[in-house]
Amino acid sequence: MRGYIVVDVNIKDMEGFIEYASRIPELIDKHGGRYVVKGAEPVVIRESSDVPKFLVVIEFPSVEAADNFIDERSKSDLIELFNRSTVGRILRVEGCI
């Protein structure tokens, strides 16, 4: 099964986020990932109090590759940069096929 990372965020520090966004693709590539959706502004179908401003979906060849990406990211300085510059959620989901 393919693994997906779904990120929905609001940016609170654009300078920090730009640095994160310039560095994270190398780590995504290292784990065989590719952007499916990158920085898209969601169209709100059902309103909620915490609608994200930007949405990213990254596809990995397997759930294990997605988990390895998350694990390596969490051990790097990228996690602090992301946490400092954004507010939001990161989800890992398993694909259907």
mmCIF file of N, CA and C in Angstrom:
data_model
loop_
_atom_site.group_PDB
_atom_site.id
_atom_site.type_symbol
_atom_site.label_atom_id
_atom_site.label_comp_id
_atom_site.label_asym_id
_atom_site.label_seq_id
_atom_site.Cartn_x
_atom_site.Cartn_y
_atom_site.Cartn_z
ATOM 1 N N MET A 1 0.836 -1.199 0.000
ATOM 2 C CA MET A 1 0.000 0.000 0.000
ATOM 3 C C MET A 1 0.869 1.247 0.000
ATOM 4 N N ARG A 2 0.452 2.206 -0.765
ATOM 5 C CA ARG A 2 1.130 3.498 -0.739
ATOM 6 C C ARG A 2 0.802 4.212 0.569
ATOM 7 N N GLY A 3 1.728 5.041 0.995
ATOM 8 C CA GLY A 3 1.523 5.853 2.180
ATOM 9 C C GLY A 3 1.422 7.317 1.790
ATOM 10 N N TYR A 4 0.578 8.044 2.469
ATOM 11 C CA TYR A 4 0.377 9.462 2.175
ATOM 12 C C TYR A 4 0.553 10.279 3.441
ATOM 13 N N ILE A 5 1.187 11.411 3.282
ATOM 14 C CA ILE A 5 1.274 12.405 4.341
ATOM 15 C C ILE A 5 0.380 13.557 3.906
ATOM 16 N N VAL A 6 -0.565 13.915 4.753
ATOM 17 C CA VAL A 6 -1.482 15.020 4.484
ATOM 18 C C VAL A 6 -1.179 16.105 5.514
ATOM 19 N N VAL A 7 -0.883 17.288 5.023
ATOM 20 C CA VAL A 7 -0.520 18.407 5.890
ATOM 21 C C VAL A 7 -1.513 19.533 5.642
ATOM 22 N N ASP A 8 -2.163 20.004 6.704
ATOM 23 C CA ASP A 8 -2.985 21.210 6.566
ATOM 24 C C ASP A 8 -2.485 22.233 7.563
ATOM 25 N N VAL A 9 -2.133 23.391 7.064
ATOM 26 C CA VAL A 9 -1.465 24.380 7.907
ATOM 27 C C VAL A 9 -1.942 25.794 7.638
ATOM 28 N N ASN A 10 -1.712 26.600 8.637
ATOM 29 C CA ASN A 10 -1.764 28.046 8.520
ATOM 30 C C ASN A 10 -0.357 28.518 8.863
ATOM 31 N N ILE A 11 0.162 29.417 8.090
ATOM 32 C CA ILE A 11 1.535 29.898 8.276
ATOM 33 C C ILE A 11 1.514 31.091 9.212
ATOM 34 N N LYS A 12 2.372 31.038 10.244
ATOM 35 C CA LYS A 12 2.455 32.160 11.177
ATOM 36 C C LYS A 12 3.794 32.890 11.087
ATOM 37 N N ASP A 13 4.790 32.295 10.426
ATOM 38 C CA ASP A 13 6.098 32.920 10.216
ATOM 39 C C ASP A 13 6.542 32.580 8.798
ATOM 40 N N MET A 14 6.254 33.488 7.863
ATOM 41 C CA MET A 14 6.510 33.207 6.442
ATOM 42 C C MET A 14 7.994 32.970 6.166
ATOM 43 N N GLU A 15 8.872 33.737 6.777
ATOM 44 C CA GLU A 15 10.308 33.566 6.543
ATOM 45 C C GLU A 15 10.774 32.175 6.965
ATOM 46 N N GLY A 16 10.350 31.738 8.150
ATOM 47 C CA GLY A 16 10.698 30.401 8.617
ATOM 48 C C GLY A 16 10.103 29.317 7.739
ATOM 49 N N PHE A 17 8.872 29.533 7.302
ATOM 50 C CA PHE A 17 8.220 28.538 6.458
ATOM 51 C C PHE A 17 8.912 28.435 5.100
ATOM 52 N N ILE A 18 9.345 29.551 4.549
ATOM 53 C CA ILE A 18 10.049 29.520 3.262
ATOM 54 C C ILE A 18 11.343 28.716 3.388
ATOM 55 N N GLU A 19 12.047 28.879 4.500
ATOM 56 C CA GLU A 19 13.249 28.071 4.715
ATOM 57 C C GLU A 19 12.897 26.588 4.785
ATOM 58 N N TYR A 20 11.849 26.239 5.550
ATOM 59 C CA TYR A 20 11.394 24.849 5.648
ATOM 60 C C TYR A 20 11.037 24.308 4.262
ATOM 61 N N ALA A 21 10.239 25.088 3.525
ATOM 62 C CA ALA A 21 9.771 24.647 2.204
ATOM 63 C C ALA A 21 10.918 24.468 1.217
ATOM 64 N N SER A 22 11.998 25.183 1.401
ATOM 65 C CA SER A 22 13.142 25.034 0.494
ATOM 66 C C SER A 22 13.985 23.809 0.835
ATOM 67 N N ARG A 23 13.894 23.332 2.068
ATOM 68 C CA ARG A 23 14.729 22.213 2.505
ATOM 69 C C ARG A 23 14.026 20.860 2.527
ATOM 70 N N ILE A 24 12.713 20.837 2.686
ATOM 71 C CA ILE A 24 12.000 19.562 2.859
ATOM 72 C C ILE A 24 11.947 18.700 1.588
ATOM 73 N N PRO A 25 11.947 19.267 0.373
ATOM 74 C CA PRO A 25 11.882 18.395 -0.810
ATOM 75 C C PRO A 25 13.015 17.374 -0.890
ATOM 76 N N GLU A 26 14.198 17.724 -0.444
ATOM 77 C CA GLU A 26 15.320 16.777 -0.473
ATOM 78 C C GLU A 26 15.021 15.545 0.390
ATOM 79 N N LEU A 27 14.426 15.758 1.558
ATOM 80 C CA LEU A 27 14.077 14.641 2.435
ATOM 81 C C LEU A 27 12.924 13.818 1.843
ATOM 82 N N ILE A 28 11.967 14.487 1.232
ATOM 83 C CA ILE A 28 10.862 13.781 0.567
ATOM 84 C C ILE A 28 11.418 12.880 -0.533
ATOM 85 N N ASP A 29 12.303 13.441 -1.377
ATOM 86 C CA ASP A 29 12.919 12.661 -2.458
ATOM 87 C C ASP A 29 13.695 11.466 -1.920
ATOM 88 N N LYS A 30 14.409 11.668 -0.833
ATOM 89 C CA LYS A 30 15.220 10.599 -0.247
ATOM 90 C C LYS A 30 14.386 9.375 0.099
ATOM 91 N N HIS A 31 13.124 9.595 0.471
ATOM 92 C CA HIS A 31 12.253 8.492 0.868
ATOM 93 C C HIS A 31 11.279 8.076 -0.246
ATOM 94 N N GLY A 32 11.554 8.524 -1.464
ATOM 95 C CA GLY A 32 10.752 8.105 -2.611
ATOM 96 C C GLY A 32 9.415 8.814 -2.722
ATOM 97 N N GLY A 33 9.261 9.926 -2.024
ATOM 98 C CA GLY A 33 7.988 10.640 -2.045
ATOM 99 C C GLY A 33 7.870 11.614 -3.198
ATOM 100 N N ARG A 34 6.642 12.012 -3.449
ATOM 101 C CA ARG A 34 6.371 13.034 -4.457
ATOM 102 C C ARG A 34 5.137 13.812 -4.036
ATOM 103 N N TYR A 35 5.137 15.091 -4.368
ATOM 104 C CA TYR A 35 3.976 15.917 -4.068
ATOM 105 C C TYR A 35 2.820 15.515 -4.980
ATOM 106 N N VAL A 36 1.651 15.335 -4.405
ATOM 107 C CA VAL A 36 0.419 15.132 -5.160
ATOM 108 C C VAL A 36 -0.353 16.453 -5.160
ATOM 109 N N VAL A 37 -0.368 17.118 -4.021
ATOM 110 C CA VAL A 37 -0.947 18.452 -3.850
ATOM 111 C C VAL A 37 0.095 19.261 -3.089
ATOM 112 N N LYS A 38 0.384 20.467 -3.571
ATOM 113 C CA LYS A 38 1.441 21.255 -2.926
ATOM 114 C C LYS A 38 0.978 22.694 -2.743
ATOM 115 N N GLY A 39 0.716 23.053 -1.494
ATOM 116 C CA GLY A 39 0.402 24.433 -1.163
ATOM 117 C C GLY A 39 -0.922 24.936 -1.707
ATOM 118 N N ALA A 40 -1.830 24.023 -1.961
ATOM 119 C CA ALA A 40 -3.126 24.417 -2.504
ATOM 120 C C ALA A 40 -3.996 25.045 -1.416
ATOM 121 N N GLU A 41 -4.749 26.044 -1.811
ATOM 122 C CA GLU A 41 -5.715 26.635 -0.888
ATOM 123 C C GLU A 41 -7.013 25.848 -1.022
ATOM 124 N N PRO A 42 -7.439 25.180 0.057
ATOM 125 C CA PRO A 42 -8.638 24.342 -0.023
ATOM 126 C C PRO A 42 -9.896 25.155 -0.321
ATOM 127 N N VAL A 43 -10.793 24.563 -1.066
ATOM 128 C CA VAL A 43 -12.119 25.134 -1.273
ATOM 129 C C VAL A 43 -12.998 24.584 -0.156
ATOM 130 N N VAL A 44 -13.576 25.457 0.622
ATOM 131 C CA VAL A 44 -14.359 25.038 1.778
ATOM 132 C C VAL A 44 -15.741 24.573 1.316
ATOM 133 N N ILE A 45 -16.046 23.321 1.584
ATOM 134 C CA ILE A 45 -17.351 22.740 1.272
ATOM 135 C C ILE A 45 -18.232 22.781 2.515
ATOM 136 N N ARG A 46 -17.643 22.474 3.633
ATOM 137 C CA ARG A 46 -18.347 22.506 4.924
ATOM 138 C C ARG A 46 -17.502 23.324 5.877
ATOM 139 N N GLU A 47 -18.025 24.389 6.394
ATOM 140 C CA GLU A 47 -17.287 25.316 7.257
ATOM 141 C C GLU A 47 -16.973 24.692 8.615
ATOM 142 N N SER A 48 -15.834 25.057 9.131
ATOM 143 C CA SER A 48 -15.383 24.641 10.453
ATOM 144 C C SER A 48 -14.564 25.782 11.026
ATOM 145 N N SER A 49 -14.337 25.754 12.303
ATOM 146 C CA SER A 49 -13.572 26.837 12.915
ATOM 147 C C SER A 49 -12.080 26.730 12.647
ATOM 148 N N ASP A 50 -11.615 25.600 12.170
ATOM 149 C CA ASP A 50 -10.180 25.436 11.961
ATOM 150 C C ASP A 50 -9.832 25.030 10.528
ATOM 151 N N VAL A 51 -10.387 25.743 9.564
ATOM 152 C CA VAL A 51 -10.105 25.470 8.161
ATOM 153 C C VAL A 51 -8.662 25.881 7.864
ATOM 154 N N PRO A 52 -7.866 24.974 7.299
ATOM 155 C CA PRO A 52 -6.486 25.322 6.994
ATOM 156 C C PRO A 52 -6.403 26.286 5.812
ATOM 157 N N LYS A 53 -5.339 27.048 5.780
ATOM 158 C CA LYS A 53 -5.106 27.965 4.671
ATOM 159 C C LYS A 53 -4.456 27.243 3.502
ATOM 160 N N PHE A 54 -3.561 26.287 3.800
ATOM 161 C CA PHE A 54 -2.835 25.559 2.761
ATOM 162 C C PHE A 54 -2.893 24.063 3.018
ATOM 163 N N LEU A 55 -2.899 23.295 1.927
ATOM 164 C CA LEU A 55 -2.975 21.840 2.012
ATOM 165 C C LEU A 55 -1.863 21.236 1.160
ATOM 166 N N VAL A 56 -1.207 20.207 1.700
ATOM 167 C CA VAL A 56 -0.171 19.478 0.986
ATOM 168 C C VAL A 56 -0.464 17.990 1.133
ATOM 169 N N VAL A 57 -0.328 17.237 0.043
ATOM 170 C CA VAL A 57 -0.439 15.777 0.074
ATOM 171 C C VAL A 57 0.815 15.227 -0.588
ATOM 172 N N ILE A 58 1.524 14.350 0.136
ATOM 173 C CA ILE A 58 2.750 13.745 -0.370
ATOM 174 C C ILE A 58 2.534 12.242 -0.437
ATOM 175 N N GLU A 59 2.807 11.652 -1.594
ATOM 176 C CA GLU A 59 2.654 10.211 -1.791
ATOM 177 C C GLU A 59 4.012 9.527 -1.672
ATOM 178 N N PHE A 60 4.036 8.425 -0.933
ATOM 179 C CA PHE A 60 5.230 7.605 -0.794
ATOM 180 C C PHE A 60 4.936 6.216 -1.338
ATOM 181 N N PRO A 61 5.969 5.487 -1.777
ATOM 182 C CA PRO A 61 5.735 4.170 -2.369
ATOM 183 C C PRO A 61 5.140 3.150 -1.404
ATOM 184 N N SER A 62 5.278 3.405 -0.095
ATOM 185 C CA SER A 62 4.725 2.492 0.900
ATOM 186 C C SER A 62 4.467 3.262 2.193
ATOM 187 N N VAL A 63 3.676 2.656 3.065
ATOM 188 C CA VAL A 63 3.438 3.227 4.389
ATOM 189 C C VAL A 63 4.759 3.287 5.160
ATOM 190 N N GLU A 64 5.592 2.256 4.994
ATOM 191 C CA GLU A 64 6.880 2.221 5.693
ATOM 192 C C GLU A 64 7.760 3.384 5.261
ATOM 193 N N ALA A 65 7.766 3.707 3.961
ATOM 194 C CA ALA A 65 8.558 4.836 3.470
ATOM 195 C C ALA A 65 8.039 6.144 4.054
ATOM 196 N N ALA A 66 6.723 6.283 4.151
ATOM 197 C CA ALA A 66 6.132 7.485 4.759
ATOM 198 C C ALA A 66 6.524 7.577 6.228
ATOM 199 N N ASP A 67 6.459 6.458 6.942
ATOM 200 C CA ASP A 67 6.851 6.442 8.358
ATOM 201 C C ASP A 67 8.335 6.771 8.532
ATOM 202 N N ASN A 68 9.172 6.246 7.637
ATOM 203 C CA ASN A 68 10.604 6.536 7.703
ATOM 204 C C ASN A 68 10.878 8.015 7.452
ATOM 205 N N PHE A 69 10.139 8.604 6.515
ATOM 206 C CA PHE A 69 10.251 10.038 6.260
ATOM 207 C C PHE A 69 9.899 10.831 7.519
ATOM 208 N N ILE A 70 8.765 10.506 8.125
ATOM 209 C CA ILE A 70 8.321 11.212 9.337
ATOM 210 C C ILE A 70 9.341 11.028 10.462
ATOM 211 N N ASP A 71 9.862 9.826 10.606
ATOM 212 C CA ASP A 71 10.833 9.556 11.660
ATOM 213 C C ASP A 71 12.108 10.386 11.463
ATOM 214 N N GLU A 72 12.629 10.387 10.247
ATOM 215 C CA GLU A 72 13.848 11.157 9.991
ATOM 216 C C GLU A 72 13.591 12.659 10.156
ATOM 217 N N ARG A 73 12.436 13.120 9.692
ATOM 218 C CA ARG A 73 12.078 14.538 9.824
ATOM 219 C C ARG A 73 12.014 14.936 11.292
ATOM 220 N N SER A 74 11.446 14.062 12.123
ATOM 221 C CA SER A 74 11.285 14.383 13.543
ATOM 222 C C SER A 74 12.617 14.431 14.288
ATOM 223 N N LYS A 75 13.647 13.826 13.723
ATOM 224 C CA LYS A 75 14.969 13.829 14.357
ATOM 225 C C LYS A 75 15.871 14.937 13.808
ATOM 226 N N SER A 76 15.354 15.728 12.885
ATOM 227 C CA SER A 76 16.147 16.794 12.281
ATOM 228 C C SER A 76 15.687 18.152 12.807
ATOM 229 N N ASP A 77 16.411 19.183 12.434
ATOM 230 C CA ASP A 77 16.012 20.533 12.834
ATOM 231 C C ASP A 77 14.802 21.038 12.036
ATOM 232 N N LEU A 78 14.390 20.284 11.030
ATOM 233 C CA LEU A 78 13.220 20.681 10.247
ATOM 234 C C LEU A 78 11.945 20.701 11.087
ATOM 235 N N ILE A 79 11.847 19.802 12.052
ATOM 236 C CA ILE A 79 10.640 19.736 12.878
ATOM 237 C C ILE A 79 10.454 21.019 13.666
ATOM 238 N N GLU A 80 11.531 21.535 14.250
ATOM 239 C CA GLU A 80 11.454 22.784 15.013
ATOM 240 C C GLU A 80 11.093 23.957 14.099
ATOM 241 N N LEU A 81 11.695 23.982 12.921
ATOM 242 C CA LEU A 81 11.405 25.036 11.957
ATOM 243 C C LEU A 81 9.937 25.006 11.539
ATOM 244 N N PHE A 82 9.409 23.806 11.279
ATOM 245 C CA PHE A 82 8.002 23.657 10.901
ATOM 246 C C PHE A 82 7.089 24.081 12.046
ATOM 247 N N ASN A 83 7.381 23.605 13.246
ATOM 248 C CA ASN A 83 6.534 23.921 14.403
ATOM 249 C C ASN A 83 6.539 25.409 14.733
ATOM 250 N N ARG A 84 7.678 26.042 14.545
ATOM 251 C CA ARG A 84 7.783 27.468 14.827
ATOM 252 C C ARG A 84 7.066 28.327 13.778
ATOM 253 N N SER A 85 7.014 27.858 12.552
ATOM 254 C CA SER A 85 6.487 28.692 11.467
ATOM 255 C C SER A 85 5.044 28.389 11.065
ATOM 256 N N THR A 86 4.454 27.324 11.601
ATOM 257 C CA THR A 86 3.097 26.947 11.188
ATOM 258 C C THR A 86 2.241 26.507 12.369
ATOM 259 N N VAL A 87 0.950 26.477 12.118
ATOM 260 C CA VAL A 87 -0.019 25.866 13.027
ATOM 261 C C VAL A 87 -0.850 24.938 12.152
ATOM 262 N N GLY A 88 -1.001 23.691 12.561
ATOM 263 C CA GLY A 88 -1.795 22.789 11.743
ATOM 264 C C GLY A 88 -1.619 21.347 12.136
ATOM 265 N N ARG A 89 -1.955 20.469 11.194
ATOM 266 C CA ARG A 89 -1.925 19.025 11.437
ATOM 267 C C ARG A 89 -1.107 18.333 10.365
ATOM 268 N N ILE A 90 -0.533 17.200 10.756
ATOM 269 C CA ILE A 90 0.109 16.287 9.817
ATOM 270 C C ILE A 90 -0.490 14.927 10.067
ATOM 271 N N LEU A 91 -0.988 14.314 9.018
ATOM 272 C CA LEU A 91 -1.613 12.998 9.113
ATOM 273 C C LEU A 91 -0.885 12.032 8.195
ATOM 274 N N ARG A 92 -0.779 10.776 8.594
ATOM 275 C CA ARG A 92 -0.273 9.738 7.709
ATOM 276 C C ARG A 92 -1.419 8.771 7.468
ATOM 277 N N VAL A 93 -1.716 8.541 6.198
ATOM 278 C CA VAL A 93 -2.799 7.633 5.849
ATOM 279 C C VAL A 93 -2.313 6.588 4.871
ATOM 280 N N GLU A 94 -2.997 5.475 4.856
ATOM 281 C CA GLU A 94 -2.693 4.373 3.959
ATOM 282 C C GLU A 94 -3.574 4.490 2.722
ATOM 283 N N GLY A 95 -2.969 4.284 1.557
ATOM 284 C CA GLY A 95 -3.725 4.335 0.302
ATOM 285 C C GLY A 95 -4.613 3.118 0.113
ATOM 286 N N CYS A 96 -5.499 3.207 -0.874
ATOM 287 C CA CYS A 96 -6.452 2.126 -1.158
ATOM 288 C C CYS A 96 -5.864 1.039 -2.037
ATOM 289 N N ILE A 97 -4.915 1.375 -2.865
ATOM 290 C CA ILE A 97 -4.346 0.385 -3.772
ATOM 291 C C ILE A 97 -2.839 0.371 -3.694
#
